[in-house]
Amino acid sequence: MRHRTQLLIIDPQNDFCDLPQDWRPATAATSMPFAPSLPVAGAHADMQRLAKWIGRQSERLDNITITLDSHQAYDIAHPAFWQQGNGSAVQPFTTITADQVRAGSFAPRNAAERDRTLAYLDTLETQGSYTLMVWPLHCEIGSIGHSVHADVLTACRHWQTARQCAVRHVFKGMNPFTEHYSAIRAEVPDPQDPETGLNTALLQHLAQADTLVIAGEAGSHCVRATTEHIVQNIGTLWGADDCSRIVLLTDCMSPVAGFESAQETFLQQMHAIGVRCTTSTAFNL
């Protein structure tokens, strides 16, 4: 059987890219420039490098999967969900803990969701992976910010035409009551929503790869969480704890500001277990 290669692109979306100030979507009806809501410093250049890599490797690249962060305004990690104890708005980049909700410092605007929200925060904090962050409204379904970076979109379009194969898309984050950094499962799966549980279909698809290349945004959050969950399920994927099939393109990802150490620690941990951490200029299929 021929060596099979897959590219997994995590959330290469406009809202995460530090696009030039005069950038305008090609199909926009307005002449107004677009302002990303959660730009990651370096992400625009990351996606340009990734697009060039796709172009160079097109003939040897068998499958491409793109994950898409997909939210609505009403979401547990967005300002519209929350209010302060005095009823005023909660600003983006505010962290909220269960103790703060119990103390009355913060509360869901919909009081009926208080118990559910507390149960979520308690579980999230017990796991020890994240503290709830209220992000700016981002990747709103149907918005320009939800769309794929133009260079990556074009590179994938050319690949599809040349290879006569469709890109696979995975949507995550549509459940408003749980965070969904990883494409493999939500931070706290909702038992009433199978879409937040383990994405076995995606894992089975990735299992077909002899080489799995991963890139995207942000390295400190969604790339990190997805890769960690892939590693946790590596025995299911390939029947052995061999991480050398996984390649991280380190120059095609960047961290959220303030979380640089989280990405660096993640890359160090992945390197230590055998994941290949390299750059798009150094790695060829």
PDB file of C-alpha atoms in Angstrom:
ATOM      1  CA  MET A   1       0.000   0.000   0.000  1.00  0.00           C
ATOM      2  CA  ARG A   2       1.256   3.471  -0.886  1.00  0.00           C
ATOM      3  CA  HIS A   3       2.358   5.687   1.989  1.00  0.00           C
ATOM      4  CA  ARG A   4      -0.664   7.848   2.897  1.00  0.00           C
ATOM      5  CA  THR A   5      -0.344  11.402   4.154  1.00  0.00           C
ATOM      6  CA  GLN A   6      -2.928  13.612   5.807  1.00  0.00           C
ATOM      7  CA  LEU A   7      -2.908  17.299   6.708  1.00  0.00           C
ATOM      8  CA  LEU A   8      -5.005  18.411   9.665  1.00  0.00           C
ATOM      9  CA  ILE A   9      -5.474  22.197   9.709  1.00  0.00           C
ATOM     10  CA  ILE A  10      -6.849  23.501  12.986  1.00  0.00           C
ATOM     11  CA  ASP A  11      -9.094  26.585  12.777  1.00  0.00           C
ATOM     12  CA  PRO A  12      -7.367  28.548   9.969  1.00  0.00           C
ATOM     13  CA  GLN A  13     -10.054  31.223  10.237  1.00  0.00           C
ATOM     14  CA  ASN A  14     -10.066  34.948   9.610  1.00  0.00           C
ATOM     15  CA  ASP A  15     -10.995  35.891  13.167  1.00  0.00           C
ATOM     16  CA  PHE A  16      -7.778  34.261  14.424  1.00  0.00           C
ATOM     17  CA  CYS A  17      -5.499  35.935  11.860  1.00  0.00           C
ATOM     18  CA  ASP A  18      -3.694  39.244  12.311  1.00  0.00           C
ATOM     19  CA  LEU A  19      -4.690  40.330   8.821  1.00  0.00           C
ATOM     20  CA  PRO A  20      -3.391  43.594   7.332  1.00  0.00           C
ATOM     21  CA  GLN A  21      -5.469  46.600   8.376  1.00  0.00           C
ATOM     22  CA  ASP A  22      -6.641  47.236   4.815  1.00  0.00           C
ATOM     23  CA  TRP A  23      -7.584  43.578   4.181  1.00  0.00           C
ATOM     24  CA  ARG A  24     -10.995  43.108   2.580  1.00  0.00           C
ATOM     25  CA  PRO A  25     -12.686  39.818   1.714  1.00  0.00           C
ATOM     26  CA  ALA A  26     -12.796  39.351  -2.045  1.00  0.00           C
ATOM     27  CA  THR A  27     -16.553  38.769  -2.119  1.00  0.00           C
ATOM     28  CA  ALA A  28     -17.606  41.366   0.441  1.00  0.00           C
ATOM     29  CA  ALA A  29     -20.445  43.678  -0.548  1.00  0.00           C
ATOM     30  CA  THR A  30     -18.900  46.448   1.525  1.00  0.00           C
ATOM     31  CA  SER A  31     -15.685  48.378   0.953  1.00  0.00           C
ATOM     32  CA  MET A  32     -15.037  48.524   4.698  1.00  0.00           C
ATOM     33  CA  PRO A  33     -11.969  46.609   5.900  1.00  0.00           C
ATOM     34  CA  PHE A  34     -12.508  43.551   8.073  1.00  0.00           C
ATOM     35  CA  ALA A  35     -11.237  43.552  11.663  1.00  0.00           C
ATOM     36  CA  PRO A  36     -10.540  40.103  13.164  1.00  0.00           C
ATOM     37  CA  SER A  37     -12.083  39.735  16.614  1.00  0.00           C
ATOM     38  CA  LEU A  38      -9.405  37.484  18.150  1.00  0.00           C
ATOM     39  CA  PRO A  39      -6.230  37.941  16.088  1.00  0.00           C
ATOM     40  CA  VAL A  40      -3.217  35.836  16.989  1.00  0.00           C
ATOM     41  CA  ALA A  41       0.068  37.652  16.375  1.00  0.00           C
ATOM     42  CA  GLY A  42       1.855  35.934  13.504  1.00  0.00           C
ATOM     43  CA  ALA A  43      -1.136  33.901  12.317  1.00  0.00           C
ATOM     44  CA  HIS A  44      -1.460  35.648   8.935  1.00  0.00           C
ATOM     45  CA  ALA A  45       2.143  34.780   8.072  1.00  0.00           C
ATOM     46  CA  ASP A  46       1.613  31.258   9.486  1.00  0.00           C
ATOM     47  CA  MET A  47      -1.272  30.681   7.077  1.00  0.00           C
ATOM     48  CA  GLN A  48       0.700  32.101   4.153  1.00  0.00           C
ATOM     49  CA  ARG A  49       3.525  29.655   4.884  1.00  0.00           C
ATOM     50  CA  LEU A  50       1.041  26.803   5.227  1.00  0.00           C
ATOM     51  CA  ALA A  51      -0.575  27.664   1.895  1.00  0.00           C
ATOM     52  CA  LYS A  52       2.821  27.588   0.185  1.00  0.00           C
ATOM     53  CA  TRP A  53       3.595  24.227   1.805  1.00  0.00           C
ATOM     54  CA  ILE A  54       0.316  22.781   0.532  1.00  0.00           C
ATOM     55  CA  GLY A  55       1.186  23.983  -2.957  1.00  0.00           C
ATOM     56  CA  ARG A  56       4.633  22.384  -2.855  1.00  0.00           C
ATOM     57  CA  GLN A  57       3.396  19.082  -1.401  1.00  0.00           C
ATOM     58  CA  SER A  58       0.155  18.805  -3.351  1.00  0.00           C
ATOM     59  CA  GLU A  59       1.083  15.728  -5.369  1.00  0.00           C
ATOM     60  CA  ARG A  60       2.083  13.789  -2.254  1.00  0.00           C
ATOM     61  CA  LEU A  61      -0.733  14.960   0.016  1.00  0.00           C
ATOM     62  CA  ASP A  62      -3.581  12.441   0.104  1.00  0.00           C
ATOM     63  CA  ASN A  63      -6.113  14.074   2.446  1.00  0.00           C
ATOM     64  CA  ILE A  64      -6.812  17.450   4.000  1.00  0.00           C
ATOM     65  CA  THR A  65      -9.059  17.997   7.019  1.00  0.00           C
ATOM     66  CA  ILE A  66      -9.959  21.491   8.220  1.00  0.00           C
ATOM     67  CA  THR A  67     -11.523  22.116  11.626  1.00  0.00           C
ATOM     68  CA  LEU A  68     -13.695  25.196  12.062  1.00  0.00           C
ATOM     69  CA  ASP A  69     -14.378  26.912  15.368  1.00  0.00           C
ATOM     70  CA  SER A  70     -18.119  27.612  15.082  1.00  0.00           C
ATOM     71  CA  HIS A  71     -19.932  29.757  17.632  1.00  0.00           C
ATOM     72  CA  GLN A  72     -22.958  31.928  18.244  1.00  0.00           C
ATOM     73  CA  ALA A  73     -23.168  35.112  20.316  1.00  0.00           C
ATOM     74  CA  TYR A  74     -24.844  33.202  23.146  1.00  0.00           C
ATOM     75  CA  ASP A  75     -22.030  30.972  24.349  1.00  0.00           C
ATOM     76  CA  ILE A  76     -20.577  30.223  27.775  1.00  0.00           C
ATOM     77  CA  ALA A  77     -17.227  31.622  26.614  1.00  0.00           C
ATOM     78  CA  HIS A  78     -18.643  34.868  25.154  1.00  0.00           C
ATOM     79  CA  PRO A  79     -19.629  38.151  26.871  1.00  0.00           C
ATOM     80  CA  ALA A  80     -23.339  37.886  25.957  1.00  0.00           C
ATOM     81  CA  PHE A  81     -23.695  34.907  28.303  1.00  0.00           C
ATOM     82  CA  TRP A  82     -22.426  36.709  31.428  1.00  0.00           C
ATOM     83  CA  GLN A  83     -23.015  39.669  33.701  1.00  0.00           C
ATOM     84  CA  GLN A  84     -21.223  40.968  36.762  1.00  0.00           C
ATOM     85  CA  GLY A  85     -22.866  40.845  40.158  1.00  0.00           C
ATOM     86  CA  ASN A  86     -24.151  44.424  39.719  1.00  0.00           C
ATOM     87  CA  GLY A  87     -25.625  43.586  36.312  1.00  0.00           C
ATOM     88  CA  SER A  88     -22.915  45.275  34.241  1.00  0.00           C
ATOM     89  CA  ALA A  89     -21.262  43.660  31.251  1.00  0.00           C
ATOM     90  CA  VAL A  90     -18.355  41.258  31.453  1.00  0.00           C
ATOM     91  CA  GLN A  91     -15.431  42.300  29.304  1.00  0.00           C
ATOM     92  CA  PRO A  92     -13.556  39.950  26.975  1.00  0.00           C
ATOM     93  CA  PHE A  93     -10.475  38.207  28.396  1.00  0.00           C
ATOM     94  CA  THR A  94     -12.098  37.885  31.824  1.00  0.00           C
ATOM     95  CA  THR A  95     -11.546  34.566  33.603  1.00  0.00           C
ATOM     96  CA  ILE A  96     -14.431  33.190  35.672  1.00  0.00           C
ATOM     97  CA  THR A  97     -14.308  30.467  38.316  1.00  0.00           C
ATOM     98  CA  ALA A  98     -17.040  28.509  40.067  1.00  0.00           C
ATOM     99  CA  ASP A  99     -16.177  30.193  43.378  1.00  0.00           C
ATOM    100  CA  GLN A 100     -16.702  33.623  41.797  1.00  0.00           C
ATOM    101  CA  VAL A 101     -20.130  32.577  40.539  1.00  0.00           C
ATOM    102  CA  ARG A 102     -21.073  31.199  43.977  1.00  0.00           C
ATOM    103  CA  ALA A 103     -19.882  34.455  45.563  1.00  0.00           C
ATOM    104  CA  GLY A 104     -22.062  36.472  43.205  1.00  0.00           C
ATOM    105  CA  SER A 105     -19.219  38.252  41.410  1.00  0.00           C
ATOM    106  CA  PHE A 106     -20.438  36.853  38.084  1.00  0.00           C
ATOM    107  CA  ALA A 107     -23.655  35.210  36.939  1.00  0.00           C
ATOM    108  CA  PRO A 108     -25.216  33.924  33.729  1.00  0.00           C
ATOM    109  CA  ARG A 109     -27.603  36.522  32.350  1.00  0.00           C
ATOM    110  CA  ASN A 110     -30.119  33.700  32.070  1.00  0.00           C
ATOM    111  CA  ALA A 111     -30.586  32.867  35.756  1.00  0.00           C
ATOM    112  CA  ALA A 112     -32.153  29.536  34.855  1.00  0.00           C
ATOM    113  CA  GLU A 113     -28.721  28.344  33.662  1.00  0.00           C
ATOM    114  CA  ARG A 114     -26.891  29.040  36.945  1.00  0.00           C
ATOM    115  CA  ASP A 115     -26.882  25.444  38.219  1.00  0.00           C
ATOM    116  CA  ARG A 116     -25.864  24.044  34.841  1.00  0.00           C
ATOM    117  CA  THR A 117     -23.099  26.625  34.538  1.00  0.00           C
ATOM    118  CA  LEU A 118     -21.765  25.867  38.009  1.00  0.00           C
ATOM    119  CA  ALA A 119     -21.732  22.144  37.282  1.00  0.00           C
ATOM    120  CA  TYR A 120     -19.737  22.865  34.131  1.00  0.00           C
ATOM    121  CA  LEU A 121     -17.221  25.106  35.889  1.00  0.00           C
ATOM    122  CA  ASP A 122     -16.770  22.606  38.720  1.00  0.00           C
ATOM    123  CA  THR A 123     -16.023  19.806  36.254  1.00  0.00           C
ATOM    124  CA  LEU A 124     -13.739  21.984  34.144  1.00  0.00           C
ATOM    125  CA  GLU A 125     -11.688  23.082  37.146  1.00  0.00           C
ATOM    126  CA  THR A 126     -11.483  19.560  38.562  1.00  0.00           C
ATOM    127  CA  GLN A 127      -9.910  18.411  35.297  1.00  0.00           C
ATOM    128  CA  GLY A 128      -7.246  21.071  35.726  1.00  0.00           C
ATOM    129  CA  SER A 129      -6.845  21.867  32.038  1.00  0.00           C
ATOM    130  CA  TYR A 130      -8.321  25.367  31.711  1.00  0.00           C
ATOM    131  CA  THR A 131     -10.008  28.158  33.634  1.00  0.00           C
ATOM    132  CA  LEU A 132     -13.030  29.492  31.783  1.00  0.00           C
ATOM    133  CA  MET A 133     -12.022  32.468  29.647  1.00  0.00           C
ATOM    134  CA  VAL A 134     -14.591  34.900  28.283  1.00  0.00           C
ATOM    135  CA  TRP A 135     -13.314  35.517  24.767  1.00  0.00           C
ATOM    136  CA  PRO A 136     -14.481  38.211  22.365  1.00  0.00           C
ATOM    137  CA  LEU A 137     -17.301  36.999  20.151  1.00  0.00           C
ATOM    138  CA  HIS A 138     -15.409  35.123  17.436  1.00  0.00           C
ATOM    139  CA  CYS A 139     -15.951  32.707  14.571  1.00  0.00           C
ATOM    140  CA  GLU A 140     -19.651  33.483  14.596  1.00  0.00           C
ATOM    141  CA  ILE A 141     -21.392  31.093  12.229  1.00  0.00           C
ATOM    142  CA  GLY A 142     -22.040  32.808   8.901  1.00  0.00           C
ATOM    143  CA  SER A 143     -19.650  35.695   9.512  1.00  0.00           C
ATOM    144  CA  ILE A 144     -16.529  36.660   7.564  1.00  0.00           C
ATOM    145  CA  GLY A 145     -14.530  35.838  10.675  1.00  0.00           C
ATOM    146  CA  HIS A 146     -15.746  32.232  10.497  1.00  0.00           C
ATOM    147  CA  SER A 147     -14.321  31.806   6.993  1.00  0.00           C
ATOM    148  CA  VAL A 148     -11.009  30.168   6.133  1.00  0.00           C
ATOM    149  CA  HIS A 149      -7.972  32.386   5.540  1.00  0.00           C
ATOM    150  CA  ALA A 150      -7.955  33.282   1.834  1.00  0.00           C
ATOM    151  CA  ASP A 151      -4.510  31.859   1.001  1.00  0.00           C
ATOM    152  CA  VAL A 152      -5.251  28.545   2.691  1.00  0.00           C
ATOM    153  CA  LEU A 153      -8.656  28.407   1.004  1.00  0.00           C
ATOM    154  CA  THR A 154      -7.073  28.987  -2.402  1.00  0.00           C
ATOM    155  CA  ALA A 155      -4.353  26.396  -1.809  1.00  0.00           C
ATOM    156  CA  CYS A 156      -6.967  23.838  -0.762  1.00  0.00           C
ATOM    157  CA  ARG A 157      -9.087  24.647  -3.806  1.00  0.00           C
ATOM    158  CA  HIS A 158      -6.125  24.021  -6.120  1.00  0.00           C
ATOM    159  CA  TRP A 159      -5.345  20.774  -4.278  1.00  0.00           C
ATOM    160  CA  GLN A 160      -8.929  19.573  -4.702  1.00  0.00           C
ATOM    161  CA  THR A 161      -8.891  20.298  -8.409  1.00  0.00           C
ATOM    162  CA  ALA A 162      -5.541  18.598  -8.934  1.00  0.00           C
ATOM    163  CA  ARG A 163      -6.251  15.563  -6.765  1.00  0.00           C
ATOM    164  CA  GLN A 164     -10.001  15.238  -7.456  1.00  0.00           C
ATOM    165  CA  CYS A 165     -10.631  14.855  -3.765  1.00  0.00           C
ATOM    166  CA  ALA A 166     -12.711  16.975  -1.375  1.00  0.00           C
ATOM    167  CA  VAL A 167     -11.429  18.632   1.771  1.00  0.00           C
ATOM    168  CA  ARG A 168     -13.030  17.224   4.911  1.00  0.00           C
ATOM    169  CA  HIS A 169     -14.490  19.836   7.304  1.00  0.00           C
ATOM    170  CA  VAL A 170     -15.098  19.354  11.020  1.00  0.00           C
ATOM    171  CA  PHE A 171     -17.235  21.891  12.876  1.00  0.00           C
ATOM    172  CA  LYS A 172     -16.738  22.344  16.613  1.00  0.00           C
ATOM    173  CA  GLY A 173     -18.045  24.732  19.251  1.00  0.00           C
ATOM    174  CA  MET A 174     -21.728  24.945  18.336  1.00  0.00           C
ATOM    175  CA  ASN A 175     -22.952  23.797  21.763  1.00  0.00           C
ATOM    176  CA  PRO A 176     -23.215  27.007  23.848  1.00  0.00           C
ATOM    177  CA  PHE A 177     -22.726  25.284  27.213  1.00  0.00           C
ATOM    178  CA  THR A 178     -19.236  23.830  26.812  1.00  0.00           C
ATOM    179  CA  GLU A 179     -15.891  24.959  25.425  1.00  0.00           C
ATOM    180  CA  HIS A 180     -14.606  23.012  22.447  1.00  0.00           C
ATOM    181  CA  TYR A 181     -10.933  23.789  21.875  1.00  0.00           C
ATOM    182  CA  SER A 182     -10.142  20.293  20.638  1.00  0.00           C
ATOM    183  CA  ALA A 183     -11.586  18.823  17.472  1.00  0.00           C
ATOM    184  CA  ILE A 184     -11.550  15.416  19.161  1.00  0.00           C
ATOM    185  CA  ARG A 185     -13.961  16.261  21.991  1.00  0.00           C
ATOM    186  CA  ALA A 186     -15.287  19.183  24.028  1.00  0.00           C
ATOM    187  CA  GLU A 187     -13.576  20.156  27.279  1.00  0.00           C
ATOM    188  CA  VAL A 188     -16.584  18.831  29.187  1.00  0.00           C
ATOM    189  CA  PRO A 189     -18.775  16.682  26.921  1.00  0.00           C
ATOM    190  CA  ASP A 190     -22.505  17.318  27.205  1.00  0.00           C
ATOM    191  CA  PRO A 191     -24.256  13.944  27.661  1.00  0.00           C
ATOM    192  CA  GLN A 192     -27.274  15.343  25.834  1.00  0.00           C
ATOM    193  CA  ASP A 193     -25.199  16.306  22.780  1.00  0.00           C
ATOM    194  CA  PRO A 194     -23.226  13.537  21.015  1.00  0.00           C
ATOM    195  CA  GLU A 195     -21.393  16.172  18.950  1.00  0.00           C
ATOM    196  CA  THR A 196     -19.451  17.175  22.072  1.00  0.00           C
ATOM    197  CA  GLY A 197     -18.250  13.646  22.856  1.00  0.00           C
ATOM    198  CA  LEU A 198     -15.343  11.731  21.393  1.00  0.00           C
ATOM    199  CA  ASN A 199     -15.288  12.279  17.631  1.00  0.00           C
ATOM    200  CA  THR A 200     -14.694   8.667  16.662  1.00  0.00           C
ATOM    201  CA  ALA A 201     -15.398   9.356  12.980  1.00  0.00           C
ATOM    202  CA  LEU A 202     -12.548  11.876  12.866  1.00  0.00           C
ATOM    203  CA  LEU A 203     -10.226   9.538  14.742  1.00  0.00           C
ATOM    204  CA  GLN A 204     -11.031   6.715  12.316  1.00  0.00           C
ATOM    205  CA  HIS A 205     -10.315   9.038   9.399  1.00  0.00           C
ATOM    206  CA  LEU A 206      -6.974  10.146  10.871  1.00  0.00           C
ATOM    207  CA  ALA A 207      -6.089   6.504  11.519  1.00  0.00           C
ATOM    208  CA  GLN A 208      -5.747   5.989   7.759  1.00  0.00           C
ATOM    209  CA  ALA A 209      -2.624   8.163   7.735  1.00  0.00           C
ATOM    210  CA  ASP A 210       0.919   6.919   7.813  1.00  0.00           C
ATOM    211  CA  THR A 211       1.983  10.534   8.310  1.00  0.00           C
ATOM    212  CA  LEU A 212      -0.305  13.072   9.989  1.00  0.00           C
ATOM    213  CA  VAL A 213       0.795  16.697   9.574  1.00  0.00           C
ATOM    214  CA  ILE A 214      -0.795  19.255  11.919  1.00  0.00           C
ATOM    215  CA  ALA A 215      -0.858  23.055  11.643  1.00  0.00           C
ATOM    216  CA  GLY A 216      -3.222  25.899  12.494  1.00  0.00           C
ATOM    217  CA  GLU A 217      -4.265  28.315  15.209  1.00  0.00           C
ATOM    218  CA  ALA A 218      -3.718  28.780  17.978  1.00  0.00           C
ATOM    219  CA  GLY A 219      -0.764  26.708  19.086  1.00  0.00           C
ATOM    220  CA  SER A 220      -1.496  27.496  22.729  1.00  0.00           C
ATOM    221  CA  HIS A 221      -5.121  26.383  22.589  1.00  0.00           C
ATOM    222  CA  CYS A 222      -6.908  24.542  19.784  1.00  0.00           C
ATOM    223  CA  VAL A 223      -3.820  23.031  18.109  1.00  0.00           C
ATOM    224  CA  ARG A 224      -2.507  22.013  21.505  1.00  0.00           C
ATOM    225  CA  ALA A 225      -5.809  20.522  22.731  1.00  0.00           C
ATOM    226  CA  THR A 226      -6.473  18.625  19.493  1.00  0.00           C
ATOM    227  CA  THR A 227      -2.960  17.199  19.314  1.00  0.00           C
ATOM    228  CA  GLU A 228      -3.005  16.175  22.967  1.00  0.00           C
ATOM    229  CA  HIS A 229      -6.283  14.325  22.460  1.00  0.00           C
ATOM    230  CA  ILE A 230      -4.912  12.606  19.354  1.00  0.00           C
ATOM    231  CA  VAL A 231      -1.907  11.458  21.379  1.00  0.00           C
ATOM    232  CA  GLN A 232      -4.196  10.230  24.160  1.00  0.00           C
ATOM    233  CA  ASN A 233      -6.023   8.091  21.599  1.00  0.00           C
ATOM    234  CA  ILE A 234      -2.952   7.020  19.646  1.00  0.00           C
ATOM    235  CA  GLY A 235      -3.426   3.356  20.476  1.00  0.00           C
ATOM    236  CA  THR A 236      -6.888   3.514  18.917  1.00  0.00           C
ATOM    237  CA  LEU A 237      -5.453   5.280  15.882  1.00  0.00           C
ATOM    238  CA  TRP A 238      -2.508   3.059  15.028  1.00  0.00           C
ATOM    239  CA  GLY A 239      -2.514   0.222  17.527  1.00  0.00           C
ATOM    240  CA  ALA A 240       0.762   1.297  19.137  1.00  0.00           C
ATOM    241  CA  ASP A 241       2.143   4.183  21.163  1.00  0.00           C
ATOM    242  CA  ASP A 242       4.225   5.503  18.275  1.00  0.00           C
ATOM    243  CA  CYS A 243       3.962   9.288  17.995  1.00  0.00           C
ATOM    244  CA  SER A 244       6.515   9.571  15.186  1.00  0.00           C
ATOM    245  CA  ARG A 245       3.728   9.515  12.597  1.00  0.00           C
ATOM    246  CA  ILE A 246       2.636  12.958  13.846  1.00  0.00           C
ATOM    247  CA  VAL A 247       4.358  16.061  12.458  1.00  0.00           C
ATOM    248  CA  LEU A 248       3.788  19.547  13.882  1.00  0.00           C
ATOM    249  CA  LEU A 249       4.624  22.422  11.537  1.00  0.00           C
ATOM    250  CA  THR A 250       5.855  24.833  14.179  1.00  0.00           C
ATOM    251  CA  ASP A 251       6.119  27.812  11.831  1.00  0.00           C
ATOM    252  CA  CYS A 252       2.465  27.381  10.848  1.00  0.00           C
ATOM    253  CA  MET A 253       1.049  28.060  14.316  1.00  0.00           C
ATOM    254  CA  SER A 254       1.321  30.823  16.912  1.00  0.00           C
ATOM    255  CA  PRO A 255       0.128  31.290  20.517  1.00  0.00           C
ATOM    256  CA  VAL A 256      -2.537  33.613  21.861  1.00  0.00           C
ATOM    257  CA  ALA A 257      -0.855  36.635  23.460  1.00  0.00           C
ATOM    258  CA  GLY A 258      -0.037  35.872  27.081  1.00  0.00           C
ATOM    259  CA  PHE A 259      -0.028  32.119  26.468  1.00  0.00           C
ATOM    260  CA  GLU A 260       3.368  31.835  24.791  1.00  0.00           C
ATOM    261  CA  SER A 261       4.666  29.535  27.524  1.00  0.00           C
ATOM    262  CA  ALA A 262       1.697  27.200  27.044  1.00  0.00           C
ATOM    263  CA  GLN A 263       2.645  26.650  23.404  1.00  0.00           C
ATOM    264  CA  GLU A 264       6.324  26.241  24.229  1.00  0.00           C
ATOM    265  CA  THR A 265       5.566  23.671  26.942  1.00  0.00           C
ATOM    266  CA  PHE A 266       3.220  21.839  24.580  1.00  0.00           C
ATOM    267  CA  LEU A 267       5.870  21.602  21.859  1.00  0.00           C
ATOM    268  CA  GLN A 268       8.489  20.419  24.342  1.00  0.00           C
ATOM    269  CA  GLN A 269       6.142  17.722  25.634  1.00  0.00           C
ATOM    270  CA  MET A 270       5.267  16.547  22.141  1.00  0.00           C
ATOM    271  CA  HIS A 271       8.931  16.412  21.118  1.00  0.00           C
ATOM    272  CA  ALA A 272       9.724  14.380  24.232  1.00  0.00           C
ATOM    273  CA  ILE A 273       7.225  11.646  23.285  1.00  0.00           C
ATOM    274  CA  GLY A 274       8.397  11.393  19.692  1.00  0.00           C
ATOM    275  CA  VAL A 275       6.194  13.813  17.773  1.00  0.00           C
ATOM    276  CA  ARG A 276       8.225  15.404  14.987  1.00  0.00           C
ATOM    277  CA  CYS A 277       8.357  19.177  15.502  1.00  0.00           C
ATOM    278  CA  THR A 278       9.702  20.888  12.398  1.00  0.00           C
ATOM    279  CA  THR A 279       9.042  23.742   9.976  1.00  0.00           C
ATOM    280  CA  SER A 280       7.258  23.970   6.656  1.00  0.00           C
ATOM    281  CA  THR A 281      10.526  24.787   4.891  1.00  0.00           C
ATOM    282  CA  ALA A 282      12.361  21.803   6.376  1.00  0.00           C
ATOM    283  CA  PHE A 283       9.653  19.141   6.062  1.00  0.00           C
ATOM    284  CA  ASN A 284       8.769  17.419   2.802  1.00  0.00           C
ATOM    285  CA  LEU A 285       6.488  14.447   2.297  1.00  0.00           C
TER     286      LEU A 285
END
